[in-house]
mmCIF file of C-alpha atoms in Angstrom:
data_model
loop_
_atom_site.group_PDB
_atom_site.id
_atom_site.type_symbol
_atom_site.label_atom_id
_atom_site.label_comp_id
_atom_site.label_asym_id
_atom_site.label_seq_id
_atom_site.Cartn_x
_atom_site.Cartn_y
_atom_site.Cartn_z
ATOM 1 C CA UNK A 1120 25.157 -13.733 -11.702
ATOM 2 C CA UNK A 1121 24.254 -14.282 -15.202
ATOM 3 C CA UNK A 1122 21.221 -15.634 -13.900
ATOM 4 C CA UNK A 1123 19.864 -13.295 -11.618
ATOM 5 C CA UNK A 1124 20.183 -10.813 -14.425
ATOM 6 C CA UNK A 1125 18.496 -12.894 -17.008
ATOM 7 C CA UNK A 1126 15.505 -13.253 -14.160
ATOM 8 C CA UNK A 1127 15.519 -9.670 -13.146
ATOM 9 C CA UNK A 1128 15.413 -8.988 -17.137
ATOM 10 C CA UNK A 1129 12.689 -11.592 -17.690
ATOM 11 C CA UNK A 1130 11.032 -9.597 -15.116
ATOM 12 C CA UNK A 1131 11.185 -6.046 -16.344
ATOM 13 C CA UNK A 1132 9.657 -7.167 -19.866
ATOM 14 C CA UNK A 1133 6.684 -9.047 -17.745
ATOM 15 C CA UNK A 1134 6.404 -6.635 -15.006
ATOM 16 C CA UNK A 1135 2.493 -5.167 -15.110
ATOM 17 C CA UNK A 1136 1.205 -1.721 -16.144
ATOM 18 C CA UNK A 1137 -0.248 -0.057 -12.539
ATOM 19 C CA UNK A 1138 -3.625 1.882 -12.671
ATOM 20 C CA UNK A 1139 -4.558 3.182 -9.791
ATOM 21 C CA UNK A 1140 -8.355 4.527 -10.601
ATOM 22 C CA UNK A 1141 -9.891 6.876 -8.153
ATOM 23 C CA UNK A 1142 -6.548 7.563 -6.400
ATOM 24 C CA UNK A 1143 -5.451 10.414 -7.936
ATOM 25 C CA UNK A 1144 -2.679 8.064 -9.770
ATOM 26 C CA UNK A 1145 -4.655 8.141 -13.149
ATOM 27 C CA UNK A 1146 -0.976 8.357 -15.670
ATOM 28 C CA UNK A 1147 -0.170 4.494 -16.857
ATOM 29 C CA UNK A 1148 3.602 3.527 -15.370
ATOM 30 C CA UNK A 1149 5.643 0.966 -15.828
ATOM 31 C CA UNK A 1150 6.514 -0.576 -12.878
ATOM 32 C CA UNK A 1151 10.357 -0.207 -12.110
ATOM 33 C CA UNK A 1152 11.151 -2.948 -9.243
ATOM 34 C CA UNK A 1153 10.605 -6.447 -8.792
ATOM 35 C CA UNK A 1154 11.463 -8.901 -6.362
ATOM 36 C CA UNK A 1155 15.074 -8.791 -7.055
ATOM 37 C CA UNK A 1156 15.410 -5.293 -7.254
ATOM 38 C CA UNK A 1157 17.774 -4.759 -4.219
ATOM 39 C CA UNK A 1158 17.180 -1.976 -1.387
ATOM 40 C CA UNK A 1159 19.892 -0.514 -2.943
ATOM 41 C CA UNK A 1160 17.903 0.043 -6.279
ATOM 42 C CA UNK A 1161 14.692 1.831 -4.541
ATOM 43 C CA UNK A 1162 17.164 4.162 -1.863
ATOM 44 C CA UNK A 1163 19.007 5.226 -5.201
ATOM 45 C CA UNK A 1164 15.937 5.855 -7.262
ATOM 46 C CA UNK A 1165 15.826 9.439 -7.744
ATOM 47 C CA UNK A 1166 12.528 10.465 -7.641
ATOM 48 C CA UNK A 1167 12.821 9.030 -3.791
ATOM 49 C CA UNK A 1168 14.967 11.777 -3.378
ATOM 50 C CA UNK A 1169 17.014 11.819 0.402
ATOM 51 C CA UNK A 1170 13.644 10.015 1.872
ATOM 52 C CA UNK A 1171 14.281 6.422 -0.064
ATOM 53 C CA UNK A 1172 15.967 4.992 3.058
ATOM 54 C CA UNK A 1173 12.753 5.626 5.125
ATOM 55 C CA UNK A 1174 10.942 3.111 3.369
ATOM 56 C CA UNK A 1175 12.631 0.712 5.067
ATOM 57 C CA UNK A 1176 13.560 0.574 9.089
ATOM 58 C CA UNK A 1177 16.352 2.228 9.987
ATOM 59 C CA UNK A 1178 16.488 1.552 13.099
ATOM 60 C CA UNK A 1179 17.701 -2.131 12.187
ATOM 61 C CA UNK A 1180 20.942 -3.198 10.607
ATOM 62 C CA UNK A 1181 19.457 -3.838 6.895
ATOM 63 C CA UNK A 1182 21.973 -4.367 3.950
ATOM 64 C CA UNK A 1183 21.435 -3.001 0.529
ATOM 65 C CA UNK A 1184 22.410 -5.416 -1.352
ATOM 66 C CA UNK A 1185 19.260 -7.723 0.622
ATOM 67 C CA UNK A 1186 16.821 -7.956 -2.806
ATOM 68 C CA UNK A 1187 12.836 -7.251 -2.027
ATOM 69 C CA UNK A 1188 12.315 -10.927 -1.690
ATOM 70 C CA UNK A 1189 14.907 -11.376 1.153
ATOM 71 C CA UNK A 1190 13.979 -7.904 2.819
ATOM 72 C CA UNK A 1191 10.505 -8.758 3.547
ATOM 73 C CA UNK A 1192 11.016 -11.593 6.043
ATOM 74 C CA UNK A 1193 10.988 -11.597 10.049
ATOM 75 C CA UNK A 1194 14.687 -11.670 10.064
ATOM 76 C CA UNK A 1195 14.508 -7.497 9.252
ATOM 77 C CA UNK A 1196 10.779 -7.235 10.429
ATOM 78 C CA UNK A 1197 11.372 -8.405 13.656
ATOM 79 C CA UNK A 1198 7.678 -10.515 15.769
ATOM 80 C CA UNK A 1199 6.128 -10.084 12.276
ATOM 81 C CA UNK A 1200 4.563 -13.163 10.655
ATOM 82 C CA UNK A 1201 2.652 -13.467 7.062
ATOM 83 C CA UNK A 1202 5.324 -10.780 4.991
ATOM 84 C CA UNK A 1203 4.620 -10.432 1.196
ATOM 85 C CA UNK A 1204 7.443 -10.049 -0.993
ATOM 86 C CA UNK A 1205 4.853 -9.273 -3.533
ATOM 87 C CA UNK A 1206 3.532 -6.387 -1.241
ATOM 88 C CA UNK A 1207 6.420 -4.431 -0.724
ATOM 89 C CA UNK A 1208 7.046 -3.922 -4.463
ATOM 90 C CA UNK A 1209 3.650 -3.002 -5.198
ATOM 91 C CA UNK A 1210 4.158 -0.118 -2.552
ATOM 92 C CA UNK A 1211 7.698 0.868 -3.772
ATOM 93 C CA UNK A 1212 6.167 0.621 -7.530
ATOM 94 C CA UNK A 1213 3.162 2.719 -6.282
ATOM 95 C CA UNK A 1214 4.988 5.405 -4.453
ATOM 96 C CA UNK A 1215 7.513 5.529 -7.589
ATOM 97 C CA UNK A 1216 3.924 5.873 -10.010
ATOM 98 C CA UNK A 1217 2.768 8.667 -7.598
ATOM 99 C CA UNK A 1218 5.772 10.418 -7.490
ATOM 100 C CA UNK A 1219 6.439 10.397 -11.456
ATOM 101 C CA UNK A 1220 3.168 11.822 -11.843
ATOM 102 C CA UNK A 1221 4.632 15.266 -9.636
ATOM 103 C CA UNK A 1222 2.705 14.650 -6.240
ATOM 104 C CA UNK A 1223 4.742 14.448 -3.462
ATOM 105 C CA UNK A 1224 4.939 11.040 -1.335
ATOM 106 C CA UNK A 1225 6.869 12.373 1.624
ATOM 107 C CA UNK A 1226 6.656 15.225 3.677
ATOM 108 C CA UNK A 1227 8.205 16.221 6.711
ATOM 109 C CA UNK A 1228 6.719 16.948 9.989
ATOM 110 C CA UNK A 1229 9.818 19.051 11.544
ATOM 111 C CA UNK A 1230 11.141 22.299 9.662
ATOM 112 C CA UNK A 1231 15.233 22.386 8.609
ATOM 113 C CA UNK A 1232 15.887 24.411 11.865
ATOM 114 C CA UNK A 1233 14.268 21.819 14.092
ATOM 115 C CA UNK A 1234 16.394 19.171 11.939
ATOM 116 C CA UNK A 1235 19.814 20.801 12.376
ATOM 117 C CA UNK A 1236 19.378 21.237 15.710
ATOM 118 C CA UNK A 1237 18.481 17.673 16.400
ATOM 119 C CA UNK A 1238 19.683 15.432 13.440
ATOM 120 C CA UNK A 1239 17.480 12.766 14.895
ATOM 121 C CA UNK A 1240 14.506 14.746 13.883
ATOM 122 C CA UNK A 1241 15.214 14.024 10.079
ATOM 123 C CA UNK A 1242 13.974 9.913 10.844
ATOM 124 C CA UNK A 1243 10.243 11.281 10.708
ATOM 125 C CA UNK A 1244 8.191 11.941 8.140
ATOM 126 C CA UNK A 1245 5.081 11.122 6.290
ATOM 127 C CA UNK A 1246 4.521 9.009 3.408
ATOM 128 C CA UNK A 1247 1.251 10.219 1.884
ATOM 129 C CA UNK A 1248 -0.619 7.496 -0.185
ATOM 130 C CA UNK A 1249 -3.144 9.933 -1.729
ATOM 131 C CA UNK A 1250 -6.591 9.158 -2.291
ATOM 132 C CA UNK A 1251 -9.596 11.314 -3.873
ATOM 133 C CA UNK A 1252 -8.890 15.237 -3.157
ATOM 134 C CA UNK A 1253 -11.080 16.440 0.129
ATOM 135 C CA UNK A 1254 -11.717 13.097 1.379
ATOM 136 C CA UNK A 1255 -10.915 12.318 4.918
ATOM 137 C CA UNK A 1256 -7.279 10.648 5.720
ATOM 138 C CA UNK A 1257 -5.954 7.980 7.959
ATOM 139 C CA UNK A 1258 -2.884 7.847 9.618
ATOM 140 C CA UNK A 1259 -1.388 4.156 9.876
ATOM 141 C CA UNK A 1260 1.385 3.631 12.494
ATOM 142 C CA UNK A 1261 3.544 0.620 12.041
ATOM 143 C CA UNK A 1262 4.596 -1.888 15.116
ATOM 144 C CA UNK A 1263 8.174 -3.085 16.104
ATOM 145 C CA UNK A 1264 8.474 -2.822 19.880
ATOM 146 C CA UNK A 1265 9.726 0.637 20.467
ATOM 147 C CA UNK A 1266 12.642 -0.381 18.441
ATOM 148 C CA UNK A 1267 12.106 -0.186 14.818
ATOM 149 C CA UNK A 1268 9.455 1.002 12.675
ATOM 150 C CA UNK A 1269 7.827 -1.968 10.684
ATOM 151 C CA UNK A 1270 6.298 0.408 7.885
ATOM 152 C CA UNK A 1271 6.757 -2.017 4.946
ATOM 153 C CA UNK A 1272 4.732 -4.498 6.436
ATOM 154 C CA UNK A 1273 2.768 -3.114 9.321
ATOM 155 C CA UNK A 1274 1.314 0.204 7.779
ATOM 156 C CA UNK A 1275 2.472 0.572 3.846
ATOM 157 C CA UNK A 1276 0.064 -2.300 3.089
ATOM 158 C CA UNK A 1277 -2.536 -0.231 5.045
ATOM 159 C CA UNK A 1278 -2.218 3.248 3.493
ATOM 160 C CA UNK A 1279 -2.314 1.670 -0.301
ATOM 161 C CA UNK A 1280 -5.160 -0.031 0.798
ATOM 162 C CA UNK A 1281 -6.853 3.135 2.244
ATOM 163 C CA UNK A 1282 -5.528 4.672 -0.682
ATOM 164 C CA UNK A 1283 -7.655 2.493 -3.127
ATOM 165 C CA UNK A 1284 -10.907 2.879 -1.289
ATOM 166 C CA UNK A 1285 -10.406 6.822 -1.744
ATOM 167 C CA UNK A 1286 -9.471 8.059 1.396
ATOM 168 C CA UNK A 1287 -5.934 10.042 2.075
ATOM 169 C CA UNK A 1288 -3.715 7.991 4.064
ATOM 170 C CA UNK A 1289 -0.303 8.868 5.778
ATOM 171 C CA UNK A 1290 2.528 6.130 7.088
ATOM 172 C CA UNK A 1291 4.110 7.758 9.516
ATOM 173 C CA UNK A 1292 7.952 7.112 10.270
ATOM 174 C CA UNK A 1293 8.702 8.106 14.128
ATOM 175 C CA UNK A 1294 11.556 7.993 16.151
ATOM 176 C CA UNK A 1295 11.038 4.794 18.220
ATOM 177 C CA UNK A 1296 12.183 6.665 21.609
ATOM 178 C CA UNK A 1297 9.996 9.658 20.369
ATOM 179 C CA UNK A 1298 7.274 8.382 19.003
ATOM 180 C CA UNK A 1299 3.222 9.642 20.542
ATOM 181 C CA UNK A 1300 5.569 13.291 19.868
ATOM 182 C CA UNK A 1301 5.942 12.336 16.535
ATOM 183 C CA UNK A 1302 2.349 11.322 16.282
ATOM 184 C CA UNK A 1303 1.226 14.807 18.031
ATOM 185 C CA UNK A 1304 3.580 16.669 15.585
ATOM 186 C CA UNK A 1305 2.266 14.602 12.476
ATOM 187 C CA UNK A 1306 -1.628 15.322 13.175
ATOM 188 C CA UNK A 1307 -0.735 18.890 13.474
ATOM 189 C CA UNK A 1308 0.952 19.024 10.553
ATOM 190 C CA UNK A 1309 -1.739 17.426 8.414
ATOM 191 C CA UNK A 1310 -4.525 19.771 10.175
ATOM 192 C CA UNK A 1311 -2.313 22.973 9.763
ATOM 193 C CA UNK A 1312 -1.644 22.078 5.886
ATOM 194 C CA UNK A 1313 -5.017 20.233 5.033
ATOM 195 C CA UNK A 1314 -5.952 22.664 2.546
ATOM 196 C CA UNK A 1315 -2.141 22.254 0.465
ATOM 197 C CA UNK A 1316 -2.756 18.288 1.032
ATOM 198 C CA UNK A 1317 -6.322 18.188 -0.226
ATOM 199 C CA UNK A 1318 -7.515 16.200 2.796
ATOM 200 C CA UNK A 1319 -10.413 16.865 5.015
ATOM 201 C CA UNK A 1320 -9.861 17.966 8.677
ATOM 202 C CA UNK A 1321 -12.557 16.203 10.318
ATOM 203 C CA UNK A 1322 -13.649 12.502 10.248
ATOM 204 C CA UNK A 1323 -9.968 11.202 9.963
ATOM 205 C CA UNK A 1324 -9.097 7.457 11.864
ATOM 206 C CA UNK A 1325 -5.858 6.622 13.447
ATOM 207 C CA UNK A 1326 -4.493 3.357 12.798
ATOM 208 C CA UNK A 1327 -1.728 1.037 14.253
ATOM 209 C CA UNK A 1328 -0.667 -2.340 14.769
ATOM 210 C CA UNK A 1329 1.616 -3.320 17.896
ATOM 211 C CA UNK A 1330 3.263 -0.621 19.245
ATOM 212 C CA UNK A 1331 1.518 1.363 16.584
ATOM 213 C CA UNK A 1332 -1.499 0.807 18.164
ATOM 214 C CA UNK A 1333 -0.658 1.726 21.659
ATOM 215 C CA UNK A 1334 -0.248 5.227 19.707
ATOM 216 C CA UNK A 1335 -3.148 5.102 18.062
ATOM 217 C CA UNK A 1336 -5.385 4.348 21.192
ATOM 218 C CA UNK A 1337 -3.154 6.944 22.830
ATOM 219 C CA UNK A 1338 -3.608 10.315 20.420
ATOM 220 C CA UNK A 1339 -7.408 8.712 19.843
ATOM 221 C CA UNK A 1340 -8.224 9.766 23.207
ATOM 222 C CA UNK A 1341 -9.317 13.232 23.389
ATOM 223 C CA UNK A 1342 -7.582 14.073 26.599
ATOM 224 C CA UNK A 1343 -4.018 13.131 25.613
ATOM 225 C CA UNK A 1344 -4.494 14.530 22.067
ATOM 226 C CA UNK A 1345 -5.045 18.102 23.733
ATOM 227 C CA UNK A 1346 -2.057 17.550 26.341
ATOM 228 C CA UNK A 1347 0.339 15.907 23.706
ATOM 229 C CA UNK A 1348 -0.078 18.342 21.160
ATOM 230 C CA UNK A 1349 -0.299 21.416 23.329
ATOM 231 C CA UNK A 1350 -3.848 22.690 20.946
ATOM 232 C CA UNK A 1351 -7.076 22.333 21.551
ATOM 233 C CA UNK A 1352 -7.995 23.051 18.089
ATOM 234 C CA UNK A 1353 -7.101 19.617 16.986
ATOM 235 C CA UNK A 1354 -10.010 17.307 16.367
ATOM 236 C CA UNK A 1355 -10.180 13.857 17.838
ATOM 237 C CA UNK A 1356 -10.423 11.162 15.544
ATOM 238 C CA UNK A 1357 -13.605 9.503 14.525
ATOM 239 C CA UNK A 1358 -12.012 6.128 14.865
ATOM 240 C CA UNK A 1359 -9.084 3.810 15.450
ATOM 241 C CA UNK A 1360 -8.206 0.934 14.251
ATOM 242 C CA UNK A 1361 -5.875 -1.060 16.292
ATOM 243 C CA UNK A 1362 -4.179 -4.563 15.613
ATOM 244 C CA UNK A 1363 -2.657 -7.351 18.238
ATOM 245 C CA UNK A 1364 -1.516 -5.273 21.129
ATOM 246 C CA UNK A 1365 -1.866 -5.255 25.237
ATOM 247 C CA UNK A 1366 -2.775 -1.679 25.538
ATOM 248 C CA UNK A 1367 -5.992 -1.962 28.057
ATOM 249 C CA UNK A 1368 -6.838 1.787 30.073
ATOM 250 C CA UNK A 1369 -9.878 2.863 29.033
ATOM 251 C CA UNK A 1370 -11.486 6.220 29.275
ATOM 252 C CA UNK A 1371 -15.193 8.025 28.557
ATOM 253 C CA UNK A 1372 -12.540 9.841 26.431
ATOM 254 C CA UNK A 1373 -11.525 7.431 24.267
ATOM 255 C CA UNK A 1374 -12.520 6.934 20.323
ATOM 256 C CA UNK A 1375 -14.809 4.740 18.701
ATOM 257 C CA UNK A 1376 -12.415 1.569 18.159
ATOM 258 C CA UNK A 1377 -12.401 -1.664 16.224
ATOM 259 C CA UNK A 1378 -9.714 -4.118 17.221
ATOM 260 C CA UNK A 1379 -8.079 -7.463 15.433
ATOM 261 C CA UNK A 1380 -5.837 -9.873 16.804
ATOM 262 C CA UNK A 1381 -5.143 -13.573 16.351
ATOM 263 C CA UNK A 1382 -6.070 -16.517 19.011
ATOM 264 C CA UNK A 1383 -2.106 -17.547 18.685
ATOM 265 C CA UNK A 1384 -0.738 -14.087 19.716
ATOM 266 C CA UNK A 1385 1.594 -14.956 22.316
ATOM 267 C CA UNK A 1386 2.447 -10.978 22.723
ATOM 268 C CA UNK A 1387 -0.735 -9.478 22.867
ATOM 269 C CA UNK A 1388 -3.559 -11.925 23.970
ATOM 270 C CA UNK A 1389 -6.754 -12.095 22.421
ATOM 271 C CA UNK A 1390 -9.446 -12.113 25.428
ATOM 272 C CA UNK A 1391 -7.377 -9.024 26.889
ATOM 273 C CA UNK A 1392 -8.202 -7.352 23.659
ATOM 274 C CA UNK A 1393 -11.860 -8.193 23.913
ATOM 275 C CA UNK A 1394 -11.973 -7.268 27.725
ATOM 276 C CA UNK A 1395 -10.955 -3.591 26.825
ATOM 277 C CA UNK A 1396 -13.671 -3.559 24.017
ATOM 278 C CA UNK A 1397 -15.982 -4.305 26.265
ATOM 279 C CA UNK A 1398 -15.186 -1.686 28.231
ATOM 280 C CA UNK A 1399 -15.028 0.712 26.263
ATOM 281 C CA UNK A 1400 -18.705 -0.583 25.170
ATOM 282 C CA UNK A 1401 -19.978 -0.214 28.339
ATOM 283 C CA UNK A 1402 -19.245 3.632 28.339
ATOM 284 C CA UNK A 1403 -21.180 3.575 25.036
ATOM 285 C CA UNK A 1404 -18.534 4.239 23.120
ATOM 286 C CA UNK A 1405 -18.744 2.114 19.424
ATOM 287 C CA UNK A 1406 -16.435 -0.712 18.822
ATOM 288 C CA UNK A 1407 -16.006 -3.966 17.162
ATOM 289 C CA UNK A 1408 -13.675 -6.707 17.744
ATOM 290 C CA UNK A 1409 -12.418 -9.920 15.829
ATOM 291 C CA UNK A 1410 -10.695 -12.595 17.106
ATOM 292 C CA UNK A 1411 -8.659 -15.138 14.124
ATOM 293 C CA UNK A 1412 -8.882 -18.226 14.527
ATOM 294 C CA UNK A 1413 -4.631 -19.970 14.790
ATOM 295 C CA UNK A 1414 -3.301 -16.562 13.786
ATOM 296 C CA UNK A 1415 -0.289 -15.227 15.478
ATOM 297 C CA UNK A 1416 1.300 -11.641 15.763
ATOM 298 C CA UNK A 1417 1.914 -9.320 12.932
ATOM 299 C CA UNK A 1418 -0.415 -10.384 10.825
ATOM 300 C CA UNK A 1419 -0.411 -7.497 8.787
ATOM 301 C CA UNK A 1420 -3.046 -7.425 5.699
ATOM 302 C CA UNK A 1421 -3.473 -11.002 6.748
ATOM 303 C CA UNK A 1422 -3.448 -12.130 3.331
ATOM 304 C CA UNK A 1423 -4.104 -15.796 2.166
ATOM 305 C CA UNK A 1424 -5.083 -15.915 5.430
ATOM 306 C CA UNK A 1425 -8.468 -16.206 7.881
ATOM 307 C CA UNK A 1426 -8.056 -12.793 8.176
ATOM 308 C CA UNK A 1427 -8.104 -11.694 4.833
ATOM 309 C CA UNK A 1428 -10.191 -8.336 4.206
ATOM 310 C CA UNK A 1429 -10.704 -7.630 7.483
ATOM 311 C CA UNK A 1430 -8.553 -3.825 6.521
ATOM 312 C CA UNK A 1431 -12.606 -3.774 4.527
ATOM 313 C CA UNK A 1432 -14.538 -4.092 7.889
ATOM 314 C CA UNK A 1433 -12.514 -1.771 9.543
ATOM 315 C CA UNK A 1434 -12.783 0.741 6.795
ATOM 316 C CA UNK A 1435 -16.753 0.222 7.133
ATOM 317 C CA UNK A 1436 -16.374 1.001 10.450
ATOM 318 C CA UNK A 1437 -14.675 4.129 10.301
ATOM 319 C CA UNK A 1438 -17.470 5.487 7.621
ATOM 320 C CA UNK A 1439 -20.248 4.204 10.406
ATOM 321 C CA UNK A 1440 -17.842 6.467 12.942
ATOM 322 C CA UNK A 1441 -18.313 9.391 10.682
ATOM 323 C CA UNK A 1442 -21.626 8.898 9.927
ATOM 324 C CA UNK A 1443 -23.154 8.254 13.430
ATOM 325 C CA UNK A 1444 -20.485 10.823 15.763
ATOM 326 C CA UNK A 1445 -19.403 7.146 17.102
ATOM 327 C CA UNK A 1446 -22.026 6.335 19.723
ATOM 328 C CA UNK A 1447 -23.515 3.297 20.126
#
């Protein structure tokens, strides 16, 4: 024990200043967690508030007293490969920055009343990884098989990444059994507050690895957009950006798309990927597809790996979306 707390003090003195330029997160911070700060540590932090235990999946059995090293493995983030301890404390440290500097990281997408009337309602949310004021946002929607949301790994990295190229970007948290309603309730609540968040209305991209991208593709097509959300005043997204999954229907309806996946996926193959690109081509609608070479599911960021700064391309291609209307 004496140990660990020489390590985790050790740490502390090293741990880096964060700057965040261009992202709205211009105060200096010292970063509070390391890799053995415990769960624990960042759900008690107060300026988490009652949200701190959305950062990580509650839909899984994880223990508090797991540090941020032994949280971010495929034992909690279940069909997940490539985790980075180092990852999930920079998001908890850059949430923690954000919110000491007053701006809100979480928001809600269902009112009190809505809450106490179905307590299930208060697993949902939005954490907001803010970019330049009046840019356009993304929303990233983490993976885990209908069963869990994956956030730390499979749409944190995302949004800070977003984030530091300037653009607004929301993690959603959704209710597994619930979740292209929690999707149609989250893009209405970022168009009906878009002047109180600072984001642009128009020219946003839905993102989504997994299951995550099954919604993306999903609410990124104009017709189900309209009938999930019950509006019509709702733009469509000017792109999506979807990551290893099966999802193949294709419509004259559907958004401009760019699509990653590894050749070692054995849950969502990589030619049935391409096939449904190519499709989607053929109606002249733009897309662009990569295919890594060995990689298998869940990714993520794909860092130190053949897929490393492909989240860059993909951000290109969203700007070429809003640019061009998305035709090719």
């Amino acid at each position: 024990m004496r140990q660990v707390a020489l390590r985790m003090l050790l740490s502390a003195m090293l741990m880096p200043i964060l700057v965040f330029p261009g992202s709205g997160w211009a105060e200096l911070s010292t970063a509070p967690f390391c890799v053995d700060s415990t769960v624990a540590d960042v759900i008690a932090d107060p300026l988490f508030g009652d949200f701190g235990r959305l950062l990580f999946p509650v839909d899984r059995a994880v223990s508090q007293d797991m540090t941020l090293a032994e949280v971010s493995s495929n034992s909690v983030y279940v069909w997940y490969s490539n985790l980075q301890p180092d990852k999930t404390v920079e998001i908890v440290n850059a949430l923690h920055a954000q919110a000491a500097s007053g701006e809100p990281v979480f928001y809600s997408i269902y009112t009190a009343e809505e809450i106490a009337a179905d307590a299930s309602l208060a697993d949902t949310g939005l954490f907001f990884f803010r970019g330049e004021p009046g840019r356009e946002f993304a929303v990233m929607n983490a993976g885990g098989g209908f069963a869990y949301v994956g956030a730390m790994h499979d749409s944190f990295p995302h949004a800070l990444a977003a984030s530091q190229a300037g653009y607004n970007a929301f993690a959603l948290i959704y209710r597994p059994e619930a979740a292209y309603e929690d999707l149609a309730r989250a893009l209405c609540f970022i168009c009906d507050n878009a002047g109180e968040l600072q984001v642009a209305r128009d020219g946003y991209s839905l993102w989504g690895g997994s299951a995550g991208a099954r919604m993306a593709a999903v609410l990124g097509n104009a017709e189900y957009l309209a009938e999930l959300t019950g509006r019509n005043d709702i733009p469509q997204a000017a792109a999506i950006v979807m990551q290893y999954t099966g999802y193949n229907p294709v419509s004259e309806s559907d958004a401009p798309t760019y699509a990653c996946v590894g050749t070692n996926d054995g849950i969502a193959g990589w030619r049935d990927m391409q096939a449904r690109l190519e499709s989607l081509s053929a109606l002249g609608i733009s897309t662009q597809f990569h295919a890594y070479d060995g990689l298998s599911h869940g990714f993520g960021l794909g860092t130190g790996t053949v897929a490393e700064g492909w989240i860059g391309d993909a951000i290109a291609f969203w700007e070429e979306q809003m640019n061009t209307g998305g035709m090719q």
